[in-house]
CSV table of C-alpha atoms in Angstrom, one decimal:
chain,number,residue,atom,x,y,z
A,1186,MET,CA,92.4,159.9,82.0
A,1187,ILE,CA,96.1,161.8,82.4
A,1188,SER,CA,94.1,164.8,83.2
A,1189,VAL,CA,91.4,163.7,85.1
A,1190,LEU,CA,94.0,161.9,87.3
A,1191,ARG,CA,96.5,165.5,87.5
A,1192,SER,CA,92.9,167.2,88.3
A,1193,ALA,CA,92.2,165.2,91.0
A,1194,TRP,CA,95.4,165.0,92.8
A,1195,LEU,CA,95.5,168.7,92.8
A,1196,ILE,CA,92.2,169.1,94.9
A,1197,ALA,CA,93.5,166.6,97.1
A,1198,ALA,CA,96.4,168.2,97.2
A,1199,LYS,CA,94.6,171.3,98.6
A,1200,ASP,CA,92.4,169.8,100.5
A,1201,LEU,CA,96.1,168.7,102.0
A,1202,ARG,CA,96.9,172.3,102.3
A,1203,VAL,CA,94.5,173.7,104.2
A,1204,GLU,CA,93.7,170.7,106.3
A,1205,ALA,CA,98.0,170.9,107.4
A,1206,ARG,CA,97.1,174.3,107.9
A,1207,SER,CA,94.6,174.3,110.6
A,1208,ARG,CA,94.8,170.5,111.5
A,1209,GLU,CA,91.4,170.1,112.4
A,1210,LEU,CA,90.2,167.2,111.1
A,1211,VAL,CA,93.0,165.0,111.9
A,1212,TYR,CA,93.2,166.4,115.9
A,1213,THR,CA,89.4,166.1,116.1
A,1214,THR,CA,89.1,162.1,114.6
A,1215,VAL,CA,92.6,161.1,116.0
A,1216,PHE,CA,90.9,162.8,119.4
A,1217,PHE,CA,87.6,160.8,119.6
A,1218,ALA,CA,89.0,157.3,117.2
A,1219,VAL,CA,91.0,157.5,121.3
A,1220,THR,CA,87.4,157.4,123.3
A,1221,ALA,CA,85.7,155.5,121.2
A,1222,VAL,CA,88.2,153.0,121.8
A,1223,LEU,CA,88.7,153.9,125.4
A,1224,ILE,CA,84.8,153.4,125.7
A,1225,PHE,CA,85.1,150.2,124.2
A,1226,ALA,CA,86.9,149.0,126.1
A,1227,PHE,CA,85.7,150.1,129.4
A,1228,SER,CA,82.3,147.8,128.4
A,1229,PHE,CA,84.2,144.6,126.8
A,1230,VAL,CA,87.2,144.3,128.9
A,1231,GLN,CA,86.3,142.5,131.3
A,1232,GLU,CA,87.7,142.8,135.6
A,1233,ASP,CA,90.9,141.0,135.0
A,1234,SER,CA,92.2,142.9,132.3
A,1235,THR,CA,91.6,139.9,130.1
A,1236,VAL,CA,89.6,140.4,126.6
A,1237,PRO,CA,86.8,139.0,124.7
A,1238,PRO,CA,87.8,136.8,121.7
A,1239,GLY,CA,86.7,138.9,118.5
A,1240,ALA,CA,86.1,142.4,120.9
A,1241,ALA,CA,89.3,143.7,119.5
A,1242,SER,CA,88.8,142.9,115.3
A,1243,GLY,CA,85.1,144.7,116.2
A,1244,ILE,CA,86.5,147.4,118.2
A,1245,LEU,CA,88.9,148.3,115.8
A,1246,TRP,CA,85.7,148.7,112.6
A,1247,VAL,CA,84.0,150.1,114.7
A,1248,THR,CA,85.7,153.1,115.7
A,1249,LEU,CA,87.0,153.2,111.9
A,1250,THR,CA,83.5,153.3,110.7
A,1251,PHE,CA,82.6,156.4,113.5
A,1252,SER,CA,85.6,158.7,112.6
A,1253,GLY,CA,85.3,157.6,109.4
A,1254,THR,CA,82.2,159.3,109.2
A,1255,ILE,CA,83.6,162.1,111.6
A,1256,ALA,CA,85.8,162.9,108.7
A,1257,LEU,CA,83.5,162.5,106.1
A,1258,THR,CA,80.8,164.7,107.4
A,1259,ARG,CA,83.1,167.9,108.0
A,1260,THR,CA,85.4,167.9,105.1
A,1261,PHE,CA,82.3,168.5,103.4
A,1262,GLU,CA,81.3,171.0,105.9
A,1263,ARG,CA,84.7,172.8,105.2
A,1264,GLU,CA,83.5,173.3,102.3
A,1265,ARG,CA,79.5,173.8,102.6
A,1266,GLU,CA,80.8,176.2,105.2
A,1267,HIS,CA,82.6,178.7,102.4
A,1268,ASP,CA,80.8,178.0,99.6
A,1269,THR,CA,82.9,176.2,97.7
A,1270,LEU,CA,81.8,173.4,96.3
A,1271,ARG,CA,79.6,175.2,93.9
A,1272,GLY,CA,83.4,177.1,93.1
A,1273,LEU,CA,84.3,173.5,93.0
A,1274,LEU,CA,82.0,172.1,90.2
A,1275,LEU,CA,81.7,175.2,88.6
A,1276,SER,CA,85.3,175.3,87.8
A,1277,PRO,CA,86.5,172.7,84.5
A,1278,VAL,CA,87.0,169.9,85.5
A,1279,GLU,CA,84.8,166.7,85.0
A,1280,ARG,CA,83.0,165.3,87.8
A,1281,PRO,CA,84.9,162.2,88.3
A,1282,ALA,CA,88.6,164.3,89.0
A,1283,VAL,CA,86.0,166.2,91.3
A,1284,TYR,CA,85.0,162.8,93.0
A,1285,LEU,CA,88.2,160.8,93.7
A,1286,GLY,CA,90.6,164.1,94.6
A,1287,LYS,CA,87.8,164.3,97.5
A,1288,LEU,CA,88.3,160.6,97.9
A,1289,PHE,CA,92.5,160.5,97.6
A,1290,ALA,CA,92.1,163.7,101.4
A,1291,VAL,CA,89.4,161.5,103.1
A,1292,LEU,CA,91.6,158.0,102.3
A,1293,LEU,CA,94.7,159.4,103.3
A,1294,LEU,CA,93.2,161.4,106.9
A,1295,LEU,CA,91.2,157.9,107.9
A,1296,ALA,CA,95.4,156.5,107.2
A,1297,GLY,CA,96.4,159.3,109.7
A,1298,VAL,CA,93.0,157.7,112.2
A,1299,GLU,CA,94.3,154.6,111.6
A,1300,ALA,CA,97.5,155.2,111.8
A,1301,VAL,CA,96.3,155.6,115.8
A,1302,LEU,CA,94.3,153.8,115.9
A,1303,VAL,CA,95.9,150.6,114.8
A,1304,PRO,CA,98.9,150.6,117.2
A,1305,LEU,CA,95.9,151.5,120.0
A,1306,THR,CA,93.8,148.4,120.1
A,1307,GLY,CA,97.1,146.8,120.2
A,1308,LEU,CA,98.4,147.7,122.9
A,1309,PHE,CA,95.0,147.7,124.9
A,1310,PHE,CA,93.5,145.0,123.9
A,1311,GLN,CA,96.6,142.5,123.3
A,1312,ALA,CA,95.6,142.7,119.4
A,1313,PRO,CA,98.9,140.7,117.9
A,1314,LEU,CA,99.7,143.2,115.5
A,1315,GLY,CA,102.6,141.8,114.2
A,1316,ARG,CA,101.6,138.0,113.4
A,1317,ALA,CA,100.4,138.9,109.6
A,1318,PRO,CA,101.5,142.8,109.3
A,1319,GLY,CA,100.6,142.7,105.4
A,1320,LEU,CA,98.0,141.2,105.6
A,1321,LEU,CA,96.8,143.4,108.2
A,1322,CYS,CA,97.8,146.2,105.9
A,1323,LEU,CA,95.7,145.4,102.9
A,1324,LEU,CA,92.4,144.4,104.8
A,1325,LEU,CA,92.4,147.6,106.1
A,1326,ALA,CA,92.8,149.6,103.3
A,1327,THR,CA,90.5,147.7,100.9
A,1328,GLY,CA,88.5,148.0,104.1
A,1329,THR,CA,88.6,152.3,104.3
A,1330,LEU,CA,88.7,152.1,100.2
A,1331,GLY,CA,85.3,150.8,100.5
A,1332,PHE,CA,83.9,152.5,102.9
A,1333,ALA,CA,85.1,155.8,101.7
A,1334,SER,CA,84.0,155.3,97.7
A,1335,VAL,CA,80.6,154.9,99.1
A,1336,GLY,CA,81.3,157.4,101.2
A,1337,THR,CA,82.8,160.6,99.6
A,1338,LEU,CA,80.2,160.3,97.1
A,1339,PHE,CA,77.7,160.5,99.6
A,1340,ALA,CA,78.5,162.4,101.6
A,1341,ALA,CA,78.8,165.3,98.8
A,1342,MET,CA,75.6,164.4,97.8
A,1343,LEU,CA,73.9,165.6,101.0
A,1344,VAL,CA,76.0,168.9,101.1
A,1345,ARG,CA,73.4,169.8,100.6
A,1346,ALA,CA,70.7,168.0,102.4
A,1347,ARG,CA,68.6,169.4,105.4
A,1348,SER,CA,70.1,166.9,108.7
A,1349,ARG,CA,73.0,165.4,106.5
A,1350,ASP,CA,75.0,165.2,109.8
A,1351,VAL,CA,72.1,161.9,110.7
A,1352,LEU,CA,72.2,161.2,107.1
A,1353,LEU,CA,74.9,160.2,106.2
A,1354,PRO,CA,75.3,157.6,108.7
A,1355,VAL,CA,72.0,156.2,108.2
A,1356,VAL,CA,72.5,156.0,104.6
A,1357,LEU,CA,75.7,154.9,104.9
A,1358,PHE,CA,75.1,151.9,106.9
A,1359,PRO,CA,73.9,150.0,105.6
A,1360,ILE,CA,75.8,150.2,102.1
A,1361,VAL,CA,78.1,149.1,104.2
A,1362,VAL,CA,77.6,146.4,105.5
A,1363,PRO,CA,79.3,144.2,103.9
A,1364,VAL,CA,83.1,146.0,104.5
A,1365,ILE,CA,82.1,146.1,108.2
A,1366,ILE,CA,81.5,142.6,108.2
A,1367,ALA,CA,84.6,141.1,105.8
A,1368,GLY,CA,87.1,144.0,107.8
A,1369,VAL,CA,85.3,142.5,111.1
A,1370,ARG,CA,85.6,138.7,109.6
A,1371,GLY,CA,89.0,139.3,108.5
A,1372,THR,CA,91.0,140.7,111.0
A,1373,ASN,CA,89.6,138.4,113.2
A,1374,ALA,CA,90.3,135.6,111.7
A,1375,LEU,CA,94.2,137.4,111.8
A,1376,PHE,CA,93.8,137.7,115.2
A,1377,THR,CA,93.0,134.3,116.9
A,1378,PRO,CA,95.4,131.7,117.5
A,1379,GLU,CA,95.0,129.3,115.2
A,1380,THR,CA,95.7,131.9,112.5
A,1381,ASP,CA,94.1,130.9,109.5
A,1382,LEU,CA,95.0,132.8,106.2
A,1383,ALA,CA,92.7,131.1,103.8
A,1384,VAL,CA,90.4,132.5,105.6
A,1385,VAL,CA,91.5,136.3,105.1
A,1386,ARG,CA,92.3,136.1,101.8
A,1387,MET,CA,89.2,135.0,101.3
A,1388,TRP,CA,87.9,138.0,102.8
A,1389,LEU,CA,89.9,140.0,101.6
A,1390,ALA,CA,89.0,138.9,98.0
A,1391,MET,CA,85.3,140.0,99.2
A,1392,LEU,CA,86.6,143.8,99.8
A,1393,VAL,CA,88.5,143.7,96.7
A,1394,SER,CA,85.6,142.8,95.4
A,1395,PHE,CA,83.3,145.7,96.7
A,1396,ASP,CA,85.7,148.0,95.8
A,1397,ALA,CA,86.0,147.6,92.0
A,1398,VAL,CA,82.6,147.4,92.7
A,1399,PHE,CA,80.9,150.4,94.1
A,1400,LEU,CA,84.6,152.4,93.2
A,1401,SER,CA,83.3,152.0,89.5
A,1402,LEU,CA,80.2,152.4,89.9
A,1403,ALA,CA,80.8,155.6,91.9
A,1404,LEU,CA,82.8,156.8,89.3
A,1405,TRP,CA,79.4,156.3,86.3
A,1406,THR,CA,77.2,157.9,88.4
A,1407,CYS,CA,79.2,160.5,90.5
A,1408,GLY,CA,78.0,162.7,87.1
A,1409,PRO,CA,75.0,162.8,87.8
A,1410,LEU,CA,74.8,162.6,91.2
A,1411,LEU,CA,77.3,166.0,92.2
A,1412,GLY,CA,74.4,167.5,90.6
A,1413,GLU,CA,74.1,170.2,87.9
B,695,MET,CA,45.0,153.3,85.6
B,696,THR,CA,43.7,154.2,89.0
B,697,ARG,CA,40.1,152.9,87.3
B,698,ALA,CA,41.4,149.4,87.9
B,699,VAL,CA,42.3,150.3,92.0
B,700,PRO,CA,39.1,149.2,93.3
B,701,VAL,CA,38.9,146.3,91.7
B,702,VAL,CA,41.6,145.2,91.9
B,703,LEU,CA,41.8,146.0,95.9
B,704,LEU,CA,37.9,143.6,95.6
B,705,ILE,CA,39.9,141.1,94.1
B,706,ALA,CA,43.2,141.3,96.5
B,707,ALA,CA,40.7,141.9,100.1
B,708,ALA,CA,38.0,138.9,98.5
B,709,MET,CA,40.9,136.3,98.0
B,710,LEU,CA,42.9,137.2,101.3
B,711,ALA,CA,39.5,136.1,102.8
B,712,ALA,CA,39.2,132.9,101.7
B,713,SER,CA,42.9,132.3,102.3
B,714,PRO,CA,42.1,131.0,105.4
B,715,PHE,CA,40.3,128.5,104.2
B,716,MET,CA,42.4,127.3,101.8
B,717,ILE,CA,45.4,127.5,103.7
B,718,ASP,CA,43.1,125.4,107.2
B,719,ALA,CA,42.7,123.1,103.6
B,720,ALA,CA,45.4,122.4,102.7
B,721,PRO,CA,47.9,119.2,104.5
B,722,PRO,CA,49.7,119.7,107.4
B,723,GLU,CA,53.7,119.2,106.6
B,724,VAL,CA,55.6,116.7,107.7
B,725,THR,CA,58.1,117.6,110.1
B,726,MET,CA,57.1,120.8,111.2
B,727,GLY,CA,53.7,120.2,111.7
B,728,LEU,CA,51.0,123.3,112.2
B,729,VAL,CA,54.1,126.4,112.3
B,730,GLN,CA,54.5,125.3,108.8
B,731,LYS,CA,51.0,127.8,107.2
B,732,ILE,CA,53.1,130.6,108.0
B,733,PHE,CA,54.8,130.0,104.9
B,734,TYR,CA,51.7,131.1,103.4
B,735,VAL,CA,52.0,134.0,104.6
B,736,HIS,CA,56.0,134.8,104.9
B,737,LEU,CA,57.0,133.5,101.3
B,738,PRO,CA,54.9,135.5,99.2
B,739,SER,CA,56.0,138.9,101.8
B,740,ALA,CA,58.8,138.1,100.4
B,741,MET,CA,58.6,137.5,96.7
B,742,ILE,CA,56.8,140.9,97.0
B,743,PHE,CA,59.2,142.8,99.9
B,744,MET,CA,62.0,141.2,96.7
B,745,VAL,CA,59.6,142.4,93.2
B,746,SER,CA,59.1,145.7,94.9
B,747,SER,CA,63.3,146.3,95.4
B,748,VAL,CA,64.6,145.4,91.9
B,749,MET,CA,61.3,148.7,90.7
B,750,CYS,CA,63.1,150.8,93.5
B,751,GLY,CA,66.2,150.4,91.8
B,752,VAL,CA,66.0,150.2,88.1
B,753,ALA,CA,63.4,153.5,88.3
B,754,SER,CA,66.4,155.1,89.9
B,755,ALA,CA,69.1,153.5,87.8
B,756,ILE,CA,66.7,155.3,85.1
B,757,TYR,CA,65.7,158.1,87.0
B,758,LEU,CA,69.0,159.1,86.8
B,759,MET,CA,70.5,158.1,83.9
B,760,GLY,CA,67.4,159.2,82.5
B,761,GLY,CA,66.8,162.4,82.1
B,762,ARG,CA,65.3,163.1,85.2
B,763,SER,CA,62.6,161.5,84.1
B,764,ALA,CA,59.4,162.7,87.8
B,765,LYS,CA,57.9,159.1,86.4
B,766,ALA,CA,60.8,157.0,87.3
B,767,ASP,CA,61.5,158.8,90.7
B,768,ARG,CA,57.6,158.0,91.1
B,769,ILE,CA,58.6,154.7,91.2
B,770,ALA,CA,61.1,153.8,92.6
B,771,LEU,CA,59.5,155.6,96.0
B,772,ALA,CA,56.5,153.6,95.9
B,773,ALA,CA,58.3,150.8,95.8
B,774,ALA,CA,60.6,151.5,98.4
B,775,GLU,CA,57.6,152.3,100.3
B,776,LEU,CA,55.5,148.9,99.7
B,777,ALA,CA,59.6,147.2,100.3
B,778,ILE,CA,59.0,148.6,103.7
B,779,VAL,CA,55.5,147.6,104.1
B,780,PHE,CA,56.3,144.5,102.3
B,781,GLY,CA,59.9,143.8,103.9
B,782,LEU,CA,57.4,144.3,107.7
B,783,ILE,CA,55.4,141.1,106.4
B,784,THR,CA,58.2,138.8,105.4
B,785,LEU,CA,60.2,139.4,108.6
B,786,VAL,CA,57.8,140.1,111.2
B,787,THR,CA,56.4,136.6,110.0
B,788,GLY,CA,59.9,135.1,109.7
B,789,PRO,CA,60.9,135.8,113.3
B,790,LEU,CA,57.5,134.3,114.4
B,791,TRP,CA,58.5,131.0,112.2
B,792,GLY,CA,61.8,130.0,113.7
B,793,ARG,CA,60.6,130.3,117.0
B,794,LYS,CA,58.7,126.6,116.8
B,795,ALA,CA,61.3,125.4,113.8
B,796,TRP,CA,64.4,126.3,114.8
B,797,GLY,CA,64.0,127.2,118.3
B,798,VAL,CA,64.4,130.9,118.0
B,799,TRP,CA,63.9,134.0,117.1
B,800,TRP,CA,66.8,134.7,114.9
B,801,VAL,CA,69.7,133.8,113.8
B,802,TRP,CA,72.4,135.4,111.9
B,803,ASP,CA,72.5,134.2,108.4
B,804,ALA,CA,71.8,135.2,104.8
B,805,ARG,CA,69.3,135.7,104.4
B,806,LEU,CA,67.3,137.1,107.0
B,807,THR,CA,70.4,138.7,107.6
B,808,SER,CA,70.7,139.6,104.1
B,809,THR,CA,66.2,141.5,104.4
B,810,LEU,CA,67.4,143.1,107.3
B,811,VAL,CA,69.7,144.4,105.7
B,812,MET,CA,68.2,145.9,102.7
B,813,TRP,CA,64.3,146.7,104.3
B,814,LEU,CA,67.0,149.2,105.8
B,815,LEU,CA,68.0,150.5,103.0
B,816,TYR,CA,64.9,151.8,101.9
B,817,TRP,CA,64.2,152.9,105.1
B,818,SER,CA,67.0,154.4,104.2
B,819,PHE,CA,65.3,155.6,101.4
B,820,VAL,CA,62.8,156.8,103.1
B,821,LEU,CA,63.8,158.9,105.5
B,822,LEU,CA,65.9,160.6,102.9
B,823,ARG,CA,63.0,161.5,100.8
B,824,ARG,CA,61.5,162.6,104.5
B,825,PHE,CA,63.7,164.8,105.3
B,826,GLY,CA,66.4,165.1,102.9
B,827,GLY,CA,65.2,168.7,101.8
B,828,ALA,CA,65.4,169.6,98.4
B,829,GLY,CA,66.7,167.6,95.7
B,830,SER,CA,66.3,164.8,98.4
B,831,GLU,CA,64.9,163.2,94.6
B,832,THR,CA,68.7,161.9,93.1
B,833,LEU,CA,70.5,161.6,96.6
B,834,SER,CA,67.9,158.4,97.1
B,835,ALA,CA,68.1,157.8,93.5
B,836,GLY,CA,71.8,157.0,94.3
B,837,VAL,CA,70.4,155.2,97.4
B,838,GLY,CA,67.6,153.5,95.3
B,839,LEU,CA,70.3,152.3,92.9
B,840,PHE,CA,73.5,151.7,95.4
B,841,GLY,CA,71.3,149.6,96.8
B,842,MET,CA,70.4,146.9,94.1
B,843,ALA,CA,74.7,146.6,93.9
B,844,LEU,CA,75.1,146.5,96.8
B,845,VAL,CA,72.6,142.6,97.3
B,846,PRO,CA,74.6,140.2,95.8
B,847,PHE,CA,77.6,141.2,98.2
B,848,VAL,CA,75.5,141.5,101.6
B,849,TYR,CA,75.0,137.6,101.0
B,850,TRP,CA,77.5,136.8,99.6
B,851,SER,CA,79.0,137.7,102.9
B,852,VAL,CA,77.3,136.6,104.7
B,853,ASN,CA,76.3,133.8,103.4
B,854,VAL,CA,79.8,132.5,104.6
B,855,TRP,CA,77.6,132.0,108.2
B,856,ARG,CA,76.2,128.4,108.0
B,857,THR,CA,72.6,129.2,106.2
B,858,LEU,CA,69.3,127.5,108.2
B,859,HIS,CA,66.7,128.7,106.0
B,860,PRO,CA,65.9,126.6,103.8
B,861,MET,CA,66.6,127.1,100.0
B,862,THR,CA,64.0,128.3,98.0
B,863,SER,CA,64.3,125.3,95.3
B,864,VAL,CA,61.5,123.6,97.5
B,865,VAL,CA,59.0,125.8,95.8
B,866,PRO,CA,59.0,123.9,92.9
B,867,THR,CA,58.0,120.3,94.3
B,868,LEU,CA,55.1,121.5,96.3
B,869,PRO,CA,53.0,118.9,95.4
B,870,ALA,CA,49.7,120.6,94.1
B,871,SER,CA,47.5,120.4,97.5
B,872,MET,CA,50.0,122.5,99.0
B,873,GLY,CA,51.1,125.0,96.3
B,874,ILE,CA,47.4,126.4,94.9
B,875,PRO,CA,47.0,128.1,98.7
B,876,LEU,CA,51.1,129.3,98.0
B,877,TRP,CA,50.0,130.3,95.2
B,878,TRP,CA,47.2,132.4,95.8
B,879,ASP,CA,48.5,134.2,98.2
B,880,VAL,CA,51.0,135.0,95.8
B,881,VAL,CA,48.3,136.4,93.2
B,882,ALA,CA,46.6,138.3,96.2
B,883,PHE,CA,49.6,139.6,98.0
B,884,ALA,CA,50.4,141.2,94.0
B,885,CYS,CA,46.6,142.2,93.4
B,886,LEU,CA,47.1,144.2,96.8
B,887,PHE,CA,50.4,145.3,95.7
B,888,GLY,CA,49.9,146.7,92.3
B,889,ALA,CA,46.7,148.6,93.9
B,890,LEU,CA,48.7,150.0,96.5
B,891,PHE,CA,51.3,151.4,94.2
B,892,ALA,CA,49.5,152.5,91.7
B,893,LEU,CA,47.5,154.7,95.1
B,894,ARG,CA,50.7,156.0,96.1
B,895,THR,CA,52.3,157.1,92.3
B,896,ARG,CA,48.8,159.0,92.5
B,897,VAL,CA,49.1,160.5,95.9
B,898,GLU,CA,52.8,161.4,94.4
B,899,ARG,CA,52.0,163.2,91.2
B,900,LEU,CA,49.2,164.5,92.9
B,901,ARG,CA,51.5,166.6,95.3
B,902,THR,CA,54.3,167.7,93.1
B,903,ASP,CA,51.2,169.1,90.8
B,904,LEU,CA,50.1,170.9,93.7
B,905,ASP,CA,53.5,172.6,94.8
B,906,SER,CA,54.7,173.5,91.4
B,907,ALA,CA,51.1,174.5,91.1
B,908,LEU,CA,51.6,176.4,94.7
B,909,ALA,CA,54.8,177.6,93.5
B,910,ASP,CA,53.5,178.8,90.2
B,911,ALA,CA,50.7,180.3,92.2
B,912,ASP,CA,53.2,181.8,94.4
B,913,GLU,CA,55.4,184.0,92.2
């Protein structure tokens, strides 16, 4: 168990070091998220600068889903270009360690995106971020984990597939529907004037159980799924 | 097994041809009247949709865990394709009924939404198969397996909104005059499903046999 985590950390550190040198993913994904928020602002904000109820949480999660998908595709594209995923899979490391390492790296990248995206939603759509910052962070963390745990596995599998860029969202979006629903509804319950913390906690509980089920399923199946 | 296919298809055709007369003979439902008749098509197709999605999930799990048997893969593929067909029947008859019974074509209630999401999931299974290239068998098996684990979550997450859909617990309490045409249609749809399933797995087996024969000839 400890050795799996140590190898996973080595793989994640490798990814982060590559990223720190080029900063390609951080820059492009964050910029994509900002432009997506702008497009949403043009489509939803009314002439008198009011924001329709529920728009802020929806925009936040849709942007997160789209930029997360782009980040996932790019992370594995990098491995594919130099055929390094084969090397990674050939190295004497267990499959769960490879999967966890990739997942850590993707999670850290998405956390960076959220660090820009969340304040931006607060600024543009008057979302009350300070109302329950702890719960908001928990919602984002569990939602991102659920999205990334499924996404990393399928992105890794799709590396060798044809038309992988379009197939990742095709496969990923139906599976993460519960994450999106729980994330949007939970955040919305937090943002509405009469905040109901019990509702937020209920959605948080669903996200936690989704994470538990799909993370264990991914760890259990990544051996046969990532292939020989 | 394929020898029985024409017989089963004939049975399904005969039963489906007779079913409009049986549905006509069933008494009208008190509150919904004539619209309720669509229930005799809607519920059987929804049942077959569920059966094929479970088959797809189980076959995918067997494929992944039990050494990539080509048979499990064929079963998962045929079940996914048939889930799309019967899911389409469910999703078309449902709004037709809902328009008359609830006054709207579509509501985002737990059953409708989870049926739609699961239907899309089988589309992604089939799309992956069609456009994924080599090795897409494993990938689509992953989708089938994850899809099975997904059902309770989709249902739970959407169920928090109110549920308009009649509960299935009504079925055992149906009077025989309504129950007989219902189960008649369930059997007819099941026969149709069985025949199509046998044909589809056979076609897939022939296709892979041909592919490997071609690959051998090339060498």
